[in-house]
Amino acid sequence: MKYLLPLLLLAAPAWAGDAARGRRIVEDRALSACLLCHAGPFLAPHLQGNIGPPLNGIGARLGPDELRLRLTEPARFNPDTPMPAYGHVDGLHRVGPAWRGRPILTPAQIEDVVAFLSTLRTP
Amino acid sequence: MKIWASLAAAVLALSAAISPAAEPRRSGYDDSSRETQAMQDDDAGNPAFLWVRQGEALWDQDCKGCHGAAGTLRGVAARYPLFDPRANRLLTLEQRIVQCRTDRMGAPAFAWDDERLLALSALVGLQSRGLPLNAEPREPFLSQGEALFRERIGQLNLSCAQCHEERAGLRLSGATIPQGHATGYPAYRLEWQGMGSLYRRLRNCLNGVRAEVFAPDSPEAAALALYLAVRAKGMRVETPAVRP
């Protein structure tokens, strides 16, 4: 037990995401903002955006590591991407006081979103 | 023969590919539904005229003594924001109206969202309806405004330009992103069920990207309004517009 905990913390990621929680996070636009830009098999289709590609079937196209990287380092794939880098606060300007110093999603929430996106397999 | 035909076709295709570069600017009106446009086109059906009527009453009571009939203000709103050498600052039309109240009438200032301020600015704006926007591109304010327009801001790390220049016409959530030309303010917005100034519109966009909201009488607000006005130079004043 004494040795198990540090071992668990070393494994990346340290916690497994929960797909049901991930769905709620993606559908909560005031939290994640995903649906401002993306559409997909989610609540309220008329309130979904088309700034990014639709997320239908994304779990069949990208594995969990690739999905995580698209969320946390979107600029790696397109330096001019409008998509925010989830999990980061560095390099942000004029953030409103209610959000200052906090990333949009915590690392645990990002894992939940990755777990949920992985379940989207129907194109 | 065949060569000439395909050459002509190639030239045609080429010129078609080149000409959209001079893409015309679109106001929020052009991107609105037929119903919203019809509401704006008909003064009797445009809810903003409730504010215009209130503005006429206020004008007669408080402003007419110095300015005469409201109709003498044709062209004024189209020149704002403008630099006031006496106050040594850039003023939006709303700020000018508040300045008139405090400095010349000795009355307390209006709050930025006071219905009376909306009423008076709608009345003054209406006097310029149909005229081309014509603000002076005054430095350093213009460059300050443009820098704000292009800076990535807020927790979502987006700039005004990323939405209004690069992604106009796409859908953000349920809304079509307009080019962001401030041609019709103050405007009646269906989502607000009420009238709002350009400042209120900017607050919405700033909140949308989770950015700091600058104060209504801040240099930022005036500089950004000037940049928008110069960016829309030559487009027609639509005040009071109706927006989704």
XYZ file of C-alpha atoms in Angstrom:
367
model
C 0.000 0.000 0.000
C 2.810 2.310 0.998
C 4.390 1.894 -2.456
C 1.224 1.696 -4.461
C 0.145 5.329 -4.105
C 3.284 6.955 -5.577
C 3.180 4.396 -8.356
C -0.395 5.325 -9.168
C 0.513 9.009 -9.216
C 3.320 8.337 -11.658
C 1.072 6.594 -14.144
C -0.189 9.152 -16.648
C -3.030 9.965 -16.331
C -3.366 9.260 -12.647
C -7.151 8.878 -12.820
C -9.463 7.276 -15.317
C -12.015 9.577 -16.888
C -15.729 9.055 -16.452
C -17.596 9.235 -19.764
C -20.971 10.164 -18.235
C -19.399 13.090 -16.397
C -17.545 13.965 -19.592
C -20.825 14.246 -21.485
C -22.221 16.629 -18.887
C -19.080 18.763 -19.115
C -19.200 18.946 -22.922
C -22.915 19.814 -22.883
C -22.439 22.519 -20.234
C -21.498 25.442 -22.479
C -21.028 27.817 -19.556
C -18.333 25.446 -18.289
C -16.503 23.901 -21.252
C -17.606 26.147 -24.167
C -17.147 23.184 -26.567
C -20.555 23.563 -28.187
C -20.015 27.237 -28.953
C -17.751 25.957 -31.722
C -18.564 22.268 -32.302
C -21.644 20.250 -33.200
C -22.221 16.562 -32.560
C -24.592 14.042 -30.960
C -25.371 16.345 -28.017
C -28.271 18.238 -26.441
C -29.885 21.167 -28.275
C -28.574 20.805 -31.878
C -29.842 24.302 -32.781
C -27.405 25.791 -30.244
C -24.285 24.099 -31.589
C -21.560 25.896 -33.519
C -19.705 25.186 -36.755
C -16.418 26.953 -36.086
C -14.647 23.651 -35.461
C -15.355 20.274 -37.096
C -18.320 18.177 -35.896
C -17.343 15.691 -33.193
C -19.451 12.795 -34.498
C -17.339 9.654 -34.604
C -14.290 11.452 -33.192
C -13.562 8.497 -30.863
C -13.181 6.187 -33.865
C -10.713 8.590 -35.520
C -8.565 9.639 -32.558
C -7.293 7.583 -29.632
C -7.323 8.902 -26.038
C -3.782 10.298 -26.193
C -4.489 12.150 -29.421
C -7.767 13.480 -28.043
C -6.048 14.722 -24.900
C -3.397 16.479 -26.986
C -6.043 18.186 -29.128
C -7.644 19.546 -25.977
C -4.511 20.651 -24.169
C -2.269 21.704 -27.094
C -4.555 22.609 -30.006
C -1.949 24.992 -31.435
C 0.297 22.003 -32.226
C -2.059 21.095 -35.045
C -2.764 24.632 -36.213
C -0.800 27.583 -34.786
C -3.732 29.938 -35.565
C -6.417 27.752 -34.066
C -9.224 29.613 -32.286
C -9.622 26.633 -29.935
C -8.467 27.458 -26.398
C -5.763 25.304 -24.779
C -7.660 23.450 -22.063
C -5.836 23.022 -18.773
C -3.578 26.073 -19.251
C -3.594 29.612 -17.870
C -0.263 30.845 -19.197
C -0.235 33.465 -21.941
C -3.814 34.621 -21.326
C -4.626 38.361 -21.250
C -7.412 40.395 -19.666
C -9.152 37.401 -18.128
C -12.285 38.426 -16.198
C -11.986 38.250 -12.387
C -14.431 35.333 -12.126
C -12.144 33.170 -14.274
C -8.689 34.578 -13.561
C -5.938 32.108 -12.673
C -8.172 29.101 -13.353
C -7.984 26.877 -16.419
C -11.312 26.316 -18.234
C -11.238 22.645 -17.206
C -9.237 20.865 -14.505
C -7.022 17.901 -15.436
C -9.659 15.533 -14.009
C -12.406 17.150 -16.112
C -10.218 16.873 -19.204
C -9.888 13.127 -18.538
C -13.682 12.871 -18.261
C -14.056 14.660 -21.612
C -11.456 12.370 -23.227
C -13.325 9.310 -21.880
C -16.590 10.656 -23.270
C -15.194 11.623 -26.700
C -13.750 8.097 -26.959
C -17.303 6.712 -26.830
C -18.364 8.742 -29.910
C -17.876 6.108 -32.591
C -20.766 6.649 -35.017
C -19.814 8.919 -37.923
C -10.856 26.702 -81.416
C -10.919 24.300 -78.546
C -7.794 25.840 -77.087
C -9.330 29.315 -77.199
C -12.495 28.112 -75.545
C -10.629 26.475 -72.703
C -8.326 29.489 -72.394
C -11.349 31.775 -72.142
C -12.852 29.471 -69.540
C -9.602 29.533 -67.584
C -9.469 33.342 -67.661
C -13.078 33.519 -66.503
C -12.401 31.085 -63.681
C -9.319 33.058 -62.698
C -11.112 36.393 -62.572
C -13.929 34.792 -60.561
C -11.315 33.553 -58.129
C -9.717 36.996 -57.863
C -12.734 39.289 -57.620
C -14.196 38.006 -54.294
C -11.096 39.535 -52.656
C -12.954 42.861 -52.761
C -15.727 41.351 -50.633
C -18.333 43.917 -49.662
C -18.851 44.669 -45.988
C -22.061 43.344 -44.505
C -23.937 44.999 -41.681
C -25.772 42.997 -39.021
C -28.915 43.803 -41.021
C -27.638 41.818 -44.014
C -27.049 38.807 -41.748
C -30.461 39.006 -40.046
C -33.596 37.038 -40.858
C -36.286 38.534 -43.132
C -38.545 39.029 -40.090
C -35.896 40.963 -38.169
C -35.152 43.087 -41.231
C -38.862 43.811 -41.727
C -39.139 44.902 -38.099
C -36.258 47.351 -38.579
C -37.641 48.634 -41.917
C -41.001 49.634 -40.459
C -40.812 52.526 -38.001
C -44.289 51.694 -36.712
C -43.268 48.092 -35.968
C -39.708 48.780 -34.763
C -39.868 48.605 -30.944
C -36.882 50.996 -30.717
C -39.241 53.824 -31.683
C -40.706 53.676 -28.173
C -37.309 54.978 -27.047
C -37.179 57.522 -29.876
C -40.571 58.920 -28.754
C -39.325 59.157 -25.162
C -36.203 60.859 -26.519
C -38.317 63.486 -28.281
C -40.056 64.362 -25.025
C -36.730 64.622 -23.179
C -35.253 66.671 -25.998
C -38.043 69.197 -25.885
C -37.749 69.435 -22.131
C -33.958 69.601 -21.654
C -32.031 70.094 -24.893
C -34.127 72.223 -27.231
C -33.338 75.449 -25.391
C -29.696 75.294 -26.507
C -29.859 73.145 -29.648
C -33.188 73.966 -31.281
C -35.140 71.252 -33.078
C -33.663 67.731 -33.018
C -33.620 67.752 -36.822
C -30.740 70.250 -36.774
C -28.525 67.357 -35.597
C -28.502 65.620 -38.965
C -25.026 64.147 -39.552
C -23.843 64.558 -35.969
C -24.103 60.939 -34.816
C -22.295 59.757 -37.978
C -19.146 61.601 -36.831
C -18.857 59.931 -33.410
C -16.737 58.980 -31.536
C -14.860 62.279 -31.872
C -12.044 64.045 -30.114
C -13.103 66.837 -27.787
C -10.161 69.269 -27.490
C -11.671 71.005 -24.461
C -11.987 67.791 -22.453
C -8.863 66.454 -24.214
C -10.442 63.055 -24.739
C -12.251 60.923 -27.242
C -16.018 60.957 -26.676
C -18.702 58.542 -27.759
C -22.112 60.041 -28.499
C -23.406 58.775 -25.155
C -20.451 60.377 -23.375
C -21.192 63.663 -25.154
C -24.810 63.571 -24.039
C -23.739 62.902 -20.445
C -21.195 65.738 -20.735
C -23.942 68.111 -21.893
C -26.018 67.149 -18.878
C -23.319 67.516 -16.261
C -21.323 70.462 -17.631
C -24.026 72.584 -19.225
C -27.204 71.633 -17.404
C -25.595 70.989 -14.018
C -27.684 67.811 -13.836
C -26.476 64.485 -12.435
C -24.871 62.120 -14.980
C -26.919 59.303 -16.476
C -25.797 55.769 -15.682
C -24.546 54.100 -18.884
C -27.672 51.941 -19.155
C -30.196 54.630 -18.159
C -33.251 54.367 -20.437
C -33.207 58.163 -20.872
C -29.666 58.035 -22.253
C -30.729 55.289 -24.668
C -33.762 57.369 -25.628
C -31.725 60.501 -26.358
C -28.966 58.686 -28.227
C -31.591 56.824 -30.297
C -33.197 60.163 -31.192
C -29.876 61.782 -32.123
C -28.749 58.654 -34.007
C -31.975 58.585 -35.998
C -31.222 62.084 -37.349
C -28.267 60.546 -39.229
C -30.040 57.446 -40.473
C -28.995 56.678 -44.051
C -25.866 58.859 -43.933
C -22.412 57.278 -44.297
C -20.472 56.687 -41.087
C -17.737 59.250 -41.061
C -15.644 59.293 -37.877
C -12.248 60.995 -37.976
C -9.467 58.336 -37.904
C -7.756 60.118 -35.052
C -4.547 58.842 -33.510
C -3.488 57.502 -31.071
C -7.028 56.307 -30.347
C -7.517 54.511 -33.646
C -4.393 52.378 -33.198
C -5.298 51.671 -29.569
C -8.721 50.491 -30.689
C -7.305 48.313 -33.433
C -4.802 46.741 -31.016
C -7.699 45.860 -28.704
C -9.625 44.402 -31.633
C -6.732 42.107 -32.513
C -5.579 41.066 -29.035
C -6.450 37.541 -27.922
C -8.227 37.999 -24.609
C -10.145 36.247 -21.873
C -10.135 32.689 -20.624
C -11.233 31.519 -24.102
C -8.254 33.385 -25.608
C -10.092 34.837 -28.602
C -9.813 38.218 -30.321
C -12.614 40.271 -31.836
C -10.885 39.806 -35.203
C -10.840 36.018 -34.916
C -14.618 36.017 -34.787
C -15.645 39.109 -36.741
C -12.998 39.094 -39.478
C -11.976 35.486 -39.827
C -15.190 33.665 -38.941
C -18.056 35.996 -39.861
C -20.919 33.968 -41.306
C -20.119 30.879 -39.229
C -22.265 29.871 -36.279
C -21.144 30.436 -32.706
C -23.541 28.391 -30.636
C -26.897 29.267 -32.234
C -25.913 32.746 -33.505
C -24.486 33.684 -36.883
C -21.325 35.701 -36.301
C -21.787 39.119 -37.968
C -18.867 41.143 -39.318
C -19.353 43.294 -36.240
C -20.006 46.674 -37.868
C -21.521 49.069 -35.352
C -23.959 50.692 -37.767
C -27.182 50.665 -35.774
C -26.592 51.581 -32.128
C -28.327 52.049 -29.835
C -30.298 49.079 -31.137
C -33.268 47.016 -30.066
C -32.076 43.474 -29.501
C -34.650 40.698 -29.473
C -32.594 38.635 -27.031
C -32.494 41.565 -24.600
C -36.150 42.384 -25.111
C -34.925 45.917 -24.944
C -32.677 48.646 -26.144
C -28.919 48.602 -25.705
C -25.913 50.753 -26.484
C -22.839 49.624 -28.402
C -21.168 49.382 -25.003
C -23.741 46.834 -23.887
C -23.045 44.825 -27.042
C -19.283 44.927 -26.395
C -19.829 43.824 -22.794
C -21.692 40.790 -24.099
C -18.831 39.863 -26.424
C -16.236 40.429 -23.676
C -18.221 38.320 -21.228
C -18.634 35.689 -23.923
C -14.874 35.145 -24.099
C -14.639 35.498 -20.283
C -12.568 38.671 -20.497
C -12.342 41.665 -18.185
C -15.100 44.147 -19.004
C -13.739 47.681 -19.313
C -15.772 50.525 -17.817
C -18.291 52.374 -20.000
C -16.351 55.646 -19.817
C -12.906 54.032 -20.096
C -10.436 55.000 -22.841
C -10.661 51.381 -24.041
C -14.404 51.586 -24.677
C -14.063 54.821 -26.669
C -10.987 53.650 -28.629
C -12.651 50.380 -29.599
C -15.795 52.261 -30.650
C -13.640 54.554 -32.805
C -11.876 51.640 -34.467
C -15.244 50.016 -35.223
C -16.597 53.298 -36.632
C -13.568 53.806 -38.900
C -13.666 50.152 -39.953
C -17.289 50.734 -41.006
C -16.596 54.148 -42.592
C -18.956 54.770 -45.491
C -21.517 52.215 -44.343
C -24.952 53.707 -43.661
C -26.196 54.621 -40.208
C -29.127 52.316 -39.344
C -29.960 53.645 -35.881
C -32.180 52.489 -34.317
C -31.494 48.982 -35.672
C -33.151 45.707 -34.681
C -30.813 42.801 -33.969
C -31.359 39.163 -32.996
